[in-house]
mmCIF file of C-alpha atoms in Angstrom:
data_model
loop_
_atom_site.group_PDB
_atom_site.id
_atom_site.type_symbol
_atom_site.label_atom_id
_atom_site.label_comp_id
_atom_site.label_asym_id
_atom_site.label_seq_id
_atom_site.Cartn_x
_atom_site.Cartn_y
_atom_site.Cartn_z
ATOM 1 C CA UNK K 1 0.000 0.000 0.000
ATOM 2 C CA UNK K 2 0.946 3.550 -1.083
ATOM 3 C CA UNK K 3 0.535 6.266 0.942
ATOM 4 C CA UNK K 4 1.214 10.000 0.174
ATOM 5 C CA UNK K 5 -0.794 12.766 1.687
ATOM 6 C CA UNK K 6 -4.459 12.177 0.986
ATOM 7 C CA UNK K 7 -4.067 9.595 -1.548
ATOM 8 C CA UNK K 8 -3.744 5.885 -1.109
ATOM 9 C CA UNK K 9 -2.680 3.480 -3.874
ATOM 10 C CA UNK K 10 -3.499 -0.516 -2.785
ATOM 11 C CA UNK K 11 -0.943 -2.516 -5.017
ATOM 12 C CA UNK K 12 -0.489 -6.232 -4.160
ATOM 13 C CA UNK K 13 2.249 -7.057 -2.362
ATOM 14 C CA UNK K 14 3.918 -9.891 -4.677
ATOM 15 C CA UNK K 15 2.786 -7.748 -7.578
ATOM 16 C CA UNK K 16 5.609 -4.904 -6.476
ATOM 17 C CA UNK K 17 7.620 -8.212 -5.743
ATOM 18 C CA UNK K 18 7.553 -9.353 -9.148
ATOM 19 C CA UNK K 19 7.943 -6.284 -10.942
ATOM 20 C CA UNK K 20 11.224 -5.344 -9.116
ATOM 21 C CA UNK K 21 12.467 -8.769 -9.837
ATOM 22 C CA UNK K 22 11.767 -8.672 -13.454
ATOM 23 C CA UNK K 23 13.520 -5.678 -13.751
ATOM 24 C CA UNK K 24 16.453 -6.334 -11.748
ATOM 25 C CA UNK K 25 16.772 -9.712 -14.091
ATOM 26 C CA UNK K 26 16.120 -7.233 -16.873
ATOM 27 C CA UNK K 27 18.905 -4.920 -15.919
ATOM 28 C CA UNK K 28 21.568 -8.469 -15.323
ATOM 29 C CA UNK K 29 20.526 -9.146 -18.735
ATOM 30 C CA UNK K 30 20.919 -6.001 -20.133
ATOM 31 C CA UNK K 31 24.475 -5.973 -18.570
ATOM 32 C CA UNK K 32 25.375 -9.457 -19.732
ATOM 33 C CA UNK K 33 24.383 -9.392 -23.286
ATOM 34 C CA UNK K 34 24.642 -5.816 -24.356
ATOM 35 C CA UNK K 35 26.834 -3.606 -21.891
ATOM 36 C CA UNK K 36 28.129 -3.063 -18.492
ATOM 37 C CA UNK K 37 27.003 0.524 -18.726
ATOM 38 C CA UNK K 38 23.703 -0.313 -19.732
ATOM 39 C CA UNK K 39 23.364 -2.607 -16.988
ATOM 40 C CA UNK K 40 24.924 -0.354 -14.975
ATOM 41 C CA UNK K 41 22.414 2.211 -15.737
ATOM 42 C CA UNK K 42 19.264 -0.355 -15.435
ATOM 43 C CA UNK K 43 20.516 -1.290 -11.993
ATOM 44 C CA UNK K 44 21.027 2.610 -10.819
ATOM 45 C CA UNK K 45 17.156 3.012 -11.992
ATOM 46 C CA UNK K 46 15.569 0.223 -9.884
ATOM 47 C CA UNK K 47 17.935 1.078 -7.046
ATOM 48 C CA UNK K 48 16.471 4.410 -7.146
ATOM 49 C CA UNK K 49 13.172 3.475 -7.443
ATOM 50 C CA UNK K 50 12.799 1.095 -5.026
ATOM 51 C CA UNK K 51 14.348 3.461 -2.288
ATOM 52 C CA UNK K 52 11.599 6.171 -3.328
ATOM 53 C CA UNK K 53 8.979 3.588 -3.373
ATOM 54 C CA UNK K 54 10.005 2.398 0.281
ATOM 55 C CA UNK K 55 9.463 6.103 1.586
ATOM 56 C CA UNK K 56 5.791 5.962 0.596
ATOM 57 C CA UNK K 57 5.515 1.968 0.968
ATOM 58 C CA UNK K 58 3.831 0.744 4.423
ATOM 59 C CA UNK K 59 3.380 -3.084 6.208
ATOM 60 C CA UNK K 60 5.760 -5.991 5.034
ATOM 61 C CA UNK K 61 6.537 -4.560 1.781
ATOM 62 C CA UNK K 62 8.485 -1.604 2.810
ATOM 63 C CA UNK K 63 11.135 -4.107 4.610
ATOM 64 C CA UNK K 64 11.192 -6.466 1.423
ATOM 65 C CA UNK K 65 12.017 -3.141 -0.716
ATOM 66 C CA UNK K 66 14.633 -2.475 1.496
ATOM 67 C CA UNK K 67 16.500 -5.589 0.912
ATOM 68 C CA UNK K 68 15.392 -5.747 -2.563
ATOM 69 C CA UNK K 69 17.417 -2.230 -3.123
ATOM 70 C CA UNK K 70 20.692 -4.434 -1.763
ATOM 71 C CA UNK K 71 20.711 -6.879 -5.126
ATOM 72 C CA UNK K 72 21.250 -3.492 -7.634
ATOM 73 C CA UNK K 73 23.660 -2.254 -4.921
ATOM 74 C CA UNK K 74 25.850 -5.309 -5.346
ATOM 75 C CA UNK K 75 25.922 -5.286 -9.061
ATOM 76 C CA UNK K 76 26.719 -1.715 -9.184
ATOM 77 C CA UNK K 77 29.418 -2.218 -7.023
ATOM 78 C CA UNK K 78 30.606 -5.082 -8.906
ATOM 79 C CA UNK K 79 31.402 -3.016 -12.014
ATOM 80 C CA UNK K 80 32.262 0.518 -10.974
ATOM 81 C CA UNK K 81 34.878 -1.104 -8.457
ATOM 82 C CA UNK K 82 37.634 -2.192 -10.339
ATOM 83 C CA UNK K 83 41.442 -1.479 -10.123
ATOM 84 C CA UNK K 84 44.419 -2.674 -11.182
ATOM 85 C CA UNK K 85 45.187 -4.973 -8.331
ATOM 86 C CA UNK K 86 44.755 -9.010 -7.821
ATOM 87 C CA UNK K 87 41.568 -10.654 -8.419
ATOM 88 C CA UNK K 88 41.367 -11.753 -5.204
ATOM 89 C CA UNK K 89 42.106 -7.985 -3.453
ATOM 90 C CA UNK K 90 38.432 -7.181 -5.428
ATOM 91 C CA UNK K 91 36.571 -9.406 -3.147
ATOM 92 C CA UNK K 92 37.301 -6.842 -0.512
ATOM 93 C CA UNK K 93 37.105 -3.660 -2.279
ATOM 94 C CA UNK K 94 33.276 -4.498 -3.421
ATOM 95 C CA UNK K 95 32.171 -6.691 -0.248
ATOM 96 C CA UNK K 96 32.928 -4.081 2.053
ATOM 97 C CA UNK K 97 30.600 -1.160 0.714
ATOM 98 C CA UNK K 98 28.392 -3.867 0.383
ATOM 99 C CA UNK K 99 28.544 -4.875 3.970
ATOM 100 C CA UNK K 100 28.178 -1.432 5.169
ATOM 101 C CA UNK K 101 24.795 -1.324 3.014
ATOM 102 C CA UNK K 102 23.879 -4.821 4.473
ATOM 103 C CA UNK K 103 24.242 -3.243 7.678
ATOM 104 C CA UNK K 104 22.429 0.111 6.949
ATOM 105 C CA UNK K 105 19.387 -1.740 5.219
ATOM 106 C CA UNK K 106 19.048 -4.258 8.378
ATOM 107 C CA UNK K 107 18.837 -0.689 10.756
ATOM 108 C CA UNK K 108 16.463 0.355 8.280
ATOM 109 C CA UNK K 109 13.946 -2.535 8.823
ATOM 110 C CA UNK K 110 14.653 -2.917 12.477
ATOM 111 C CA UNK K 111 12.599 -6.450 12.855
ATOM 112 C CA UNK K 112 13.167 -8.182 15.815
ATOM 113 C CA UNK K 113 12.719 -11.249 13.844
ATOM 114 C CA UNK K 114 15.700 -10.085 11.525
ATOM 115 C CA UNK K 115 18.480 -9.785 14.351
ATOM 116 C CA UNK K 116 16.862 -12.967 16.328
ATOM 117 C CA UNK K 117 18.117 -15.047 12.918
ATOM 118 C CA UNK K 118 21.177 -13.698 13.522
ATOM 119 C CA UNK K 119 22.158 -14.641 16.719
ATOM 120 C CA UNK K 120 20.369 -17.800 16.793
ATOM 121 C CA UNK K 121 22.517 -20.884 17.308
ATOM 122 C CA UNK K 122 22.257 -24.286 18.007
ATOM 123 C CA UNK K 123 24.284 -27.477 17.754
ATOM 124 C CA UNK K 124 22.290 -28.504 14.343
ATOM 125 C CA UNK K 125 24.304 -25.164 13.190
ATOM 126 C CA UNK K 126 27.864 -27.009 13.038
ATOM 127 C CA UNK K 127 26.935 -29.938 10.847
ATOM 128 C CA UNK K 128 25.359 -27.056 8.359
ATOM 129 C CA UNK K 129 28.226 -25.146 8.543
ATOM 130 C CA UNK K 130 30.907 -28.223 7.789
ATOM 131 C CA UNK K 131 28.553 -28.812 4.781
ATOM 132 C CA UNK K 132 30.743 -26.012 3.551
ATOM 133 C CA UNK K 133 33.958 -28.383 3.332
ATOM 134 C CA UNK K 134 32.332 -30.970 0.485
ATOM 135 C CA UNK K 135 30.310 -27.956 -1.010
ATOM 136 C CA UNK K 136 33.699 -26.337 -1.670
ATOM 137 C CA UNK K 137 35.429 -29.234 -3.158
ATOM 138 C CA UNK K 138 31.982 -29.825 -5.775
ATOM 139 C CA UNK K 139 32.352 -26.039 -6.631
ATOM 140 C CA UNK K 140 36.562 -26.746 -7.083
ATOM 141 C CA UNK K 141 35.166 -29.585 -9.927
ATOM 142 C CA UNK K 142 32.632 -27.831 -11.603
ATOM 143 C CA UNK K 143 34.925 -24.555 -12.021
ATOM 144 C CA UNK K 144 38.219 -25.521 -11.745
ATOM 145 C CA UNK K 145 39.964 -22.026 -10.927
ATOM 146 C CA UNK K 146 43.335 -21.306 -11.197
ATOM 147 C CA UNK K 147 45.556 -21.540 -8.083
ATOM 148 C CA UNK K 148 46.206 -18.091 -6.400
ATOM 149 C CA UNK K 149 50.020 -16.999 -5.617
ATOM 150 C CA UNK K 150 49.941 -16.029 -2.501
ATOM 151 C CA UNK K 151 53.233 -15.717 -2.051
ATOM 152 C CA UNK K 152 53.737 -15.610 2.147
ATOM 153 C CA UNK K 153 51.711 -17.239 4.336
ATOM 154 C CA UNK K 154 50.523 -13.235 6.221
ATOM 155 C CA UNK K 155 49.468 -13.203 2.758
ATOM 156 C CA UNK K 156 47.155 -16.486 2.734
ATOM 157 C CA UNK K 157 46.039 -15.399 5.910
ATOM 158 C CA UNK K 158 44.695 -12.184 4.129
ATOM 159 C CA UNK K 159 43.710 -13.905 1.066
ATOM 160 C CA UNK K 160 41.346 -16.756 2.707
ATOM 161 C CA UNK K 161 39.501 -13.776 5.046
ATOM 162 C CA UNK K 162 38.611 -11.522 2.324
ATOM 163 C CA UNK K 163 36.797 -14.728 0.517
ATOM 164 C CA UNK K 164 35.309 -15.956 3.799
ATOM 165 C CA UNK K 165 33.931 -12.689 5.405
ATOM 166 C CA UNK K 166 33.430 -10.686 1.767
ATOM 167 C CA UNK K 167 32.277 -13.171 -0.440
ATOM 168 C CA UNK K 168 30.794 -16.418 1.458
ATOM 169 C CA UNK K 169 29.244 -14.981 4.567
ATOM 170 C CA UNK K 170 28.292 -11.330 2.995
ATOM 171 C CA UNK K 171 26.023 -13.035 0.492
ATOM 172 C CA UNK K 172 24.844 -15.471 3.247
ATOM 173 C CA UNK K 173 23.463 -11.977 5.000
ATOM 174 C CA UNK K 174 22.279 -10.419 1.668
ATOM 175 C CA UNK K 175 20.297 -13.012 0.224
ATOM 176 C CA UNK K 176 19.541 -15.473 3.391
ATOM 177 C CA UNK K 177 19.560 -12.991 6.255
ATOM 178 C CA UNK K 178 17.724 -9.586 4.904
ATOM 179 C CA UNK K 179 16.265 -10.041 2.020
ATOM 180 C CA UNK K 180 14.457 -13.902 2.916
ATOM 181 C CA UNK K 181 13.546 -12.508 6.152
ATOM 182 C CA UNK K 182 11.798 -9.869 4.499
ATOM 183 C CA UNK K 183 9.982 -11.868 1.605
ATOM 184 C CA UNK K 184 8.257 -14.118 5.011
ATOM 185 C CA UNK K 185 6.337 -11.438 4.769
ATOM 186 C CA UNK K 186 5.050 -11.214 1.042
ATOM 187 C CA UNK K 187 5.841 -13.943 -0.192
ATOM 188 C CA UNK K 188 5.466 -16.677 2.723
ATOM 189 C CA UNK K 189 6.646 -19.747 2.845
ATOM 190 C CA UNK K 190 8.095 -18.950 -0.990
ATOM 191 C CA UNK K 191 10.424 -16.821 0.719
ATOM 192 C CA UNK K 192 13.811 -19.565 0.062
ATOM 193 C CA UNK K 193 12.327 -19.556 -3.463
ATOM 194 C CA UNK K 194 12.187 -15.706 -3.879
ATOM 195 C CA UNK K 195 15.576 -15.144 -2.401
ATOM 196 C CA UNK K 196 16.945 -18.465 -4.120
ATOM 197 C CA UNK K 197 15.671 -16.948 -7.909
ATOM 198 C CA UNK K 198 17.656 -13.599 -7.057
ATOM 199 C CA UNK K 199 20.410 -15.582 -5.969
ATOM 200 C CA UNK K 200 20.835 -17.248 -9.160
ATOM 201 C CA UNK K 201 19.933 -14.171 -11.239
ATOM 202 C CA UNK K 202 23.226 -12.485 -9.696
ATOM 203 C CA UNK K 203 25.222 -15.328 -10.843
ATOM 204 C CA UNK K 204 24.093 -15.381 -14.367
ATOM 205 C CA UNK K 205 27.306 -13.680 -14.816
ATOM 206 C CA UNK K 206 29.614 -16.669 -14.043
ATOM 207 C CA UNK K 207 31.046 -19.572 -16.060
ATOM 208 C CA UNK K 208 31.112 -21.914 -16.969
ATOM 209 C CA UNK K 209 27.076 -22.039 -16.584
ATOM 210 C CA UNK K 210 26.913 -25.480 -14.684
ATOM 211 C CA UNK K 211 28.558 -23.462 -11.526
ATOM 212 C CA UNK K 212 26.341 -20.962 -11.673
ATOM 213 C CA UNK K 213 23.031 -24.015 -11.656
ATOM 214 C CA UNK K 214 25.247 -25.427 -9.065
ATOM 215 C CA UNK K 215 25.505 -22.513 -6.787
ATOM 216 C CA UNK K 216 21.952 -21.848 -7.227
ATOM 217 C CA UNK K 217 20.825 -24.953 -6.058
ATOM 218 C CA UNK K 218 23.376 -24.249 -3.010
ATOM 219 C CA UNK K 219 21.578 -21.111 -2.506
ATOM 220 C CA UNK K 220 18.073 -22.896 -2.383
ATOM 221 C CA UNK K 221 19.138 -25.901 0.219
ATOM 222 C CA UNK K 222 20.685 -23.068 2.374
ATOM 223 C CA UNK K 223 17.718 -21.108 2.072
ATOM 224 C CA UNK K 224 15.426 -23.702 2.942
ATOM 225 C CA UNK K 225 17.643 -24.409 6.127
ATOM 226 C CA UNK K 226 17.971 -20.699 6.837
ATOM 227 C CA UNK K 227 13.737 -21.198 6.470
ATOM 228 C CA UNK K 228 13.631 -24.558 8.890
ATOM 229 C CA UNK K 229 16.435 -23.640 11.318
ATOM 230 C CA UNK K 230 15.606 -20.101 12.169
ATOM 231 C CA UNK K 231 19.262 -19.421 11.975
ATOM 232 C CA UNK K 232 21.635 -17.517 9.534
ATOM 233 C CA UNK K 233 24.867 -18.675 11.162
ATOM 234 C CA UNK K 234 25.538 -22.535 9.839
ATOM 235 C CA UNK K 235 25.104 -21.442 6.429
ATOM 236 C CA UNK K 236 26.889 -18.012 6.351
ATOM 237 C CA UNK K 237 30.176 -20.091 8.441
ATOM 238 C CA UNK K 238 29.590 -22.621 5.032
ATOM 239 C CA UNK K 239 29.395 -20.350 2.323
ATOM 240 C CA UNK K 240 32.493 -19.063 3.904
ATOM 241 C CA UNK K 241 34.198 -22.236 3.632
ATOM 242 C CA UNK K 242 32.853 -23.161 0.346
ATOM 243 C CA UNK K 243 33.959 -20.093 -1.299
ATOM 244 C CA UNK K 244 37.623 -20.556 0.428
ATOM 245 C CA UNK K 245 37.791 -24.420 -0.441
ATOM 246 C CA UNK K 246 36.823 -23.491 -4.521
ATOM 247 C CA UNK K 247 39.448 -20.481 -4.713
ATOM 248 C CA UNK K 248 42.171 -20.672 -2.009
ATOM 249 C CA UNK K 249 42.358 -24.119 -0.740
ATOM 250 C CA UNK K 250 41.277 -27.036 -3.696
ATOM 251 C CA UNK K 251 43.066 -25.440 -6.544
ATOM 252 C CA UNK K 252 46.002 -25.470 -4.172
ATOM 253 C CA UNK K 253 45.941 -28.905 -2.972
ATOM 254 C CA UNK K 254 44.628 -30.202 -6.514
ATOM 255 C CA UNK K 255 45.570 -28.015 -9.045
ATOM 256 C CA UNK X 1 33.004 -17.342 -8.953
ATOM 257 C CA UNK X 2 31.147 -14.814 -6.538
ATOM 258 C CA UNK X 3 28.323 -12.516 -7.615
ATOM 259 C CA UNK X 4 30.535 -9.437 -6.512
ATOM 260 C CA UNK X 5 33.442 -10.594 -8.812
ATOM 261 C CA UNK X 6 31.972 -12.899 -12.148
ATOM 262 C CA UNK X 7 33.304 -13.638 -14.802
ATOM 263 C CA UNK X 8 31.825 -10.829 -16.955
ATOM 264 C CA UNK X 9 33.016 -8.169 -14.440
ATOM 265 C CA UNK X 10 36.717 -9.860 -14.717
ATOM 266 C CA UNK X 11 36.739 -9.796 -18.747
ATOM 267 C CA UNK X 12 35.474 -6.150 -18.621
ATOM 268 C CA UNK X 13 38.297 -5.247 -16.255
ATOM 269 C CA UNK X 14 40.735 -6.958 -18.497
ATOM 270 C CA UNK X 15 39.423 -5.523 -21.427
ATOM 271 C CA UNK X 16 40.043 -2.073 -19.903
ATOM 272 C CA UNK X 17 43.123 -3.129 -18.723
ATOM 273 C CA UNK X 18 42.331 -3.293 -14.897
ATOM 274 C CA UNK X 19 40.767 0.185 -14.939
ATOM 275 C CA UNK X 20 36.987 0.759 -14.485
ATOM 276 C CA UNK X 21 36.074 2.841 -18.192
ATOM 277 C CA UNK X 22 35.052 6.176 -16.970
ATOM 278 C CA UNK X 23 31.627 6.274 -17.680
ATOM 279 C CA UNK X 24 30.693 3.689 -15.202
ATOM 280 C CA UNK X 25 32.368 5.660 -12.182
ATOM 281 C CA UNK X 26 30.029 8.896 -13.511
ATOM 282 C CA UNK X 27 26.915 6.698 -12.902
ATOM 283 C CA UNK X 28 28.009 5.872 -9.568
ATOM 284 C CA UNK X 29 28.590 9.325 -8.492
ATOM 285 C CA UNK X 30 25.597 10.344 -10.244
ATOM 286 C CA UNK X 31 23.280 8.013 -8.444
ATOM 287 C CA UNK X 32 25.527 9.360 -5.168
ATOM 288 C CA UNK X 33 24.709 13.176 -6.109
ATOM 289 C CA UNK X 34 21.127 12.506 -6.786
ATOM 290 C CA UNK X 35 20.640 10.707 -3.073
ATOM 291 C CA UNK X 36 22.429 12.830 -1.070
ATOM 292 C CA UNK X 37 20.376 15.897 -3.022
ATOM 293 C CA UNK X 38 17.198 13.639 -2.166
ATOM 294 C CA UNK X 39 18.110 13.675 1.651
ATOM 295 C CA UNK X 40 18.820 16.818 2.068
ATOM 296 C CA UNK X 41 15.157 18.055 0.166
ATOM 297 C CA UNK X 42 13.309 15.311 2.270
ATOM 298 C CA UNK X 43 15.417 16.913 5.923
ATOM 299 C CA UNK X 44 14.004 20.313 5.241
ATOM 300 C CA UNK X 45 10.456 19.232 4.376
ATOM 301 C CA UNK X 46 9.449 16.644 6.667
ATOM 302 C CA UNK X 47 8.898 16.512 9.872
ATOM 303 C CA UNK X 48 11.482 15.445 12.193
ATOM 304 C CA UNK X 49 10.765 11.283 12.621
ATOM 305 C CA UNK X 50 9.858 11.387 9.021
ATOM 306 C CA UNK X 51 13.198 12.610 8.050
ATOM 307 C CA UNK X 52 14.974 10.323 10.310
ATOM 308 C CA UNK X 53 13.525 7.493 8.539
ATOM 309 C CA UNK X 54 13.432 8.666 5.058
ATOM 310 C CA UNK X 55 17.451 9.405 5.820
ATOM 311 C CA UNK X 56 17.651 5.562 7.067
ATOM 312 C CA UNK X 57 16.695 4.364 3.838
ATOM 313 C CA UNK X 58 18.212 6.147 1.307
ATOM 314 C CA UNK X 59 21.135 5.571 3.468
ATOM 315 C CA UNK X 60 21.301 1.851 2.160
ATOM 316 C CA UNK X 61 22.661 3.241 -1.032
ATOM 317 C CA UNK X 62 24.010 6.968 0.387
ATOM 318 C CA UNK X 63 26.367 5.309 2.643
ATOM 319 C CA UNK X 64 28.250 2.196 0.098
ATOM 320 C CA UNK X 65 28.260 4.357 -2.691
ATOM 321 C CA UNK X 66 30.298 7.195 -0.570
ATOM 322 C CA UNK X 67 32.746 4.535 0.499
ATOM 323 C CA UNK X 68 32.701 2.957 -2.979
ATOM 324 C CA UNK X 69 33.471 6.951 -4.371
ATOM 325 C CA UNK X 70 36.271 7.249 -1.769
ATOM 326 C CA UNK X 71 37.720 4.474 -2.679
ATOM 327 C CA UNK X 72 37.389 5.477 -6.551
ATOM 328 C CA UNK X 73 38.979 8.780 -6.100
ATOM 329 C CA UNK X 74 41.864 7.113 -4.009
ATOM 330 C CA UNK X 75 42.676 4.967 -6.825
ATOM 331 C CA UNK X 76 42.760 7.681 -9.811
ATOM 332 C CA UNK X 77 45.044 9.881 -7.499
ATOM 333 C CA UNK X 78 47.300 7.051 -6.919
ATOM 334 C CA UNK X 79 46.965 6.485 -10.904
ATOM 335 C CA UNK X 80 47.875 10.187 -11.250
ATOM 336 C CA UNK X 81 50.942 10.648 -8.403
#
């Protein structure tokens, strides 16, 4: 529901949903087949939008545009941060902005229900997390990366906590954390699948294209945990490890 | 083999040889300008809660994109010392 002075606008929930989806897939596209700066461009546009919409949006769907607004964010990152250092120095320079918007959009919905996910734990949490170990090694097969120099071991040190914390567990609170939390409320018990289709739309990007069904599926069982468990932690701790396994560890052991 | 780093975002920063072409840094600090002109129009015409809120949200975007223009900036002046 829209709400601006006198006038009221009563738009379906999952309708606004969908629509901000299909343009955020739009925009991915857009960037993928024609240019980054068109994508870029598409991305800034629903970004935009979907913060102004949240300042007149009420009930569940102001928290789901929120964390909607988080997916452009990411992509838009993605492409304007890029300097002439190692690959692997990237995964910082993007995940941190993106962290610090993580952060502000989970002040900016404020649901008790949101930090409870967080902080939830329970022993059921480590065997979800160690899933992260195998998961890795699968993802190692399917893409078979190259084996990072990292020269001194200070340096692996540095190299395996920017993948853990800026790639694994930051889009374990993105997609998982805010942005399922706040579909529960529009979309239901859909909300793994909502989060789980965005999930795979941001990887459309990656090759070779049997990773990216791979990691979607990933996506989808941890959702559904994230869903049954209550609890963010198990799968954020094995995203983490995944991601370190299929670029720092595997190719090093195997490659 | 991360959403923030794909493989498309790799070949375009190869292609450019590591650099970021300009014209995707102006629609970052475009989209920067436009928010932080938003906030500011929203503080002095709303009420005080409403402002706080409105300034939470836009925030989301505001406060990444400032961090993600620092850090732009910091590179070109390293580029240009």
């Amino acid at each position: 529901m829209l709400r601006y002075g006198g006038w009221t606008w009563r738009i379906p929930g999952t309708l606004s949903t969908g629509a901000y989806v299909l343009a955020i897939a739009g925009a991915e596209v857009l960037g993928l087949a024609v240019d980054a700066r068109v994508g870029a461009i598409g991305h800034a546009v629903v970004l935009f939008a979907l913060l102004n919409h949240r300042l007149l949006a009420r009930g569940p769907l102001a928290d789901v545009l929120v964390a909607l607004a988080l997916v452009p964010l990411l992509r838009l990152l993605s492409v304007t941060i890029g300097f002439d250092v190692s690959e692997i120095y990237q995964y910082g320079l993007v995940g941190a902005p993106l962290l610090l918007g993580i952060a502000a959009a989970a002040r900016a919905i404020d649901s008790p229900a949101l930090w409870a996910n967080l902080r939830s734990w329970s022993w059921l949490q480590l065997p979800v997390a160690l899933s992260g170990v195998p998961l890795g090694l699968c993802a190692y097969l399917i893409a078979r990366p190259d084996p990072i120099d990292e020269g001194t071991w200070r340096r692996t040190v540095a190299v395996i906590a920017l993948v853990f914390v800026f790639s694994g567990v930051t889009e374990e609170l993105l997609f998982r954390w805010i942005l399922q939390q706040s579909l529960v409320g529009v979309l239901g018990a859909a909300a793994p699948l909502g989060s789980s289709l965005l999930f795979a739309l941001v990887y459309l990007g990656t090759r070779p294209a049997t990773f990216a069904v791979f990691i979607a599926a990933v996506g989808l069982a941890f959702g559904v945990v994230v869903a049954r468990t209550r609890s963010v932690l198990g799968v954020a701790i094995a995203h983490g490890l995944l991601m370190v396994g299929a670029v720092v560890l595997w190719p090093d052991l195997l490659g | 083999m991360s959403s923030t780093l794909t493989d498309a975002t790799r070949e375009l920063l190869r292609a450019r040889g590591g650099d970021v072409p300009l014209q995707l840094d102006i629609i970052l600090v475009v989209l920067l300008l436009v928010l932080l002109v938003e906030g500011e129009i929203l503080r002095a015409y709303l009420g005080a809660q409403r402002a706080r809120t409105s300034m939470r949200v836009l925030q989301v975007a505001a406060a990444p994109l400032v961090v993600a223009f620092g850090l732009v900036i910091a590179a070109r002046w390293i580029e240009l010392s």
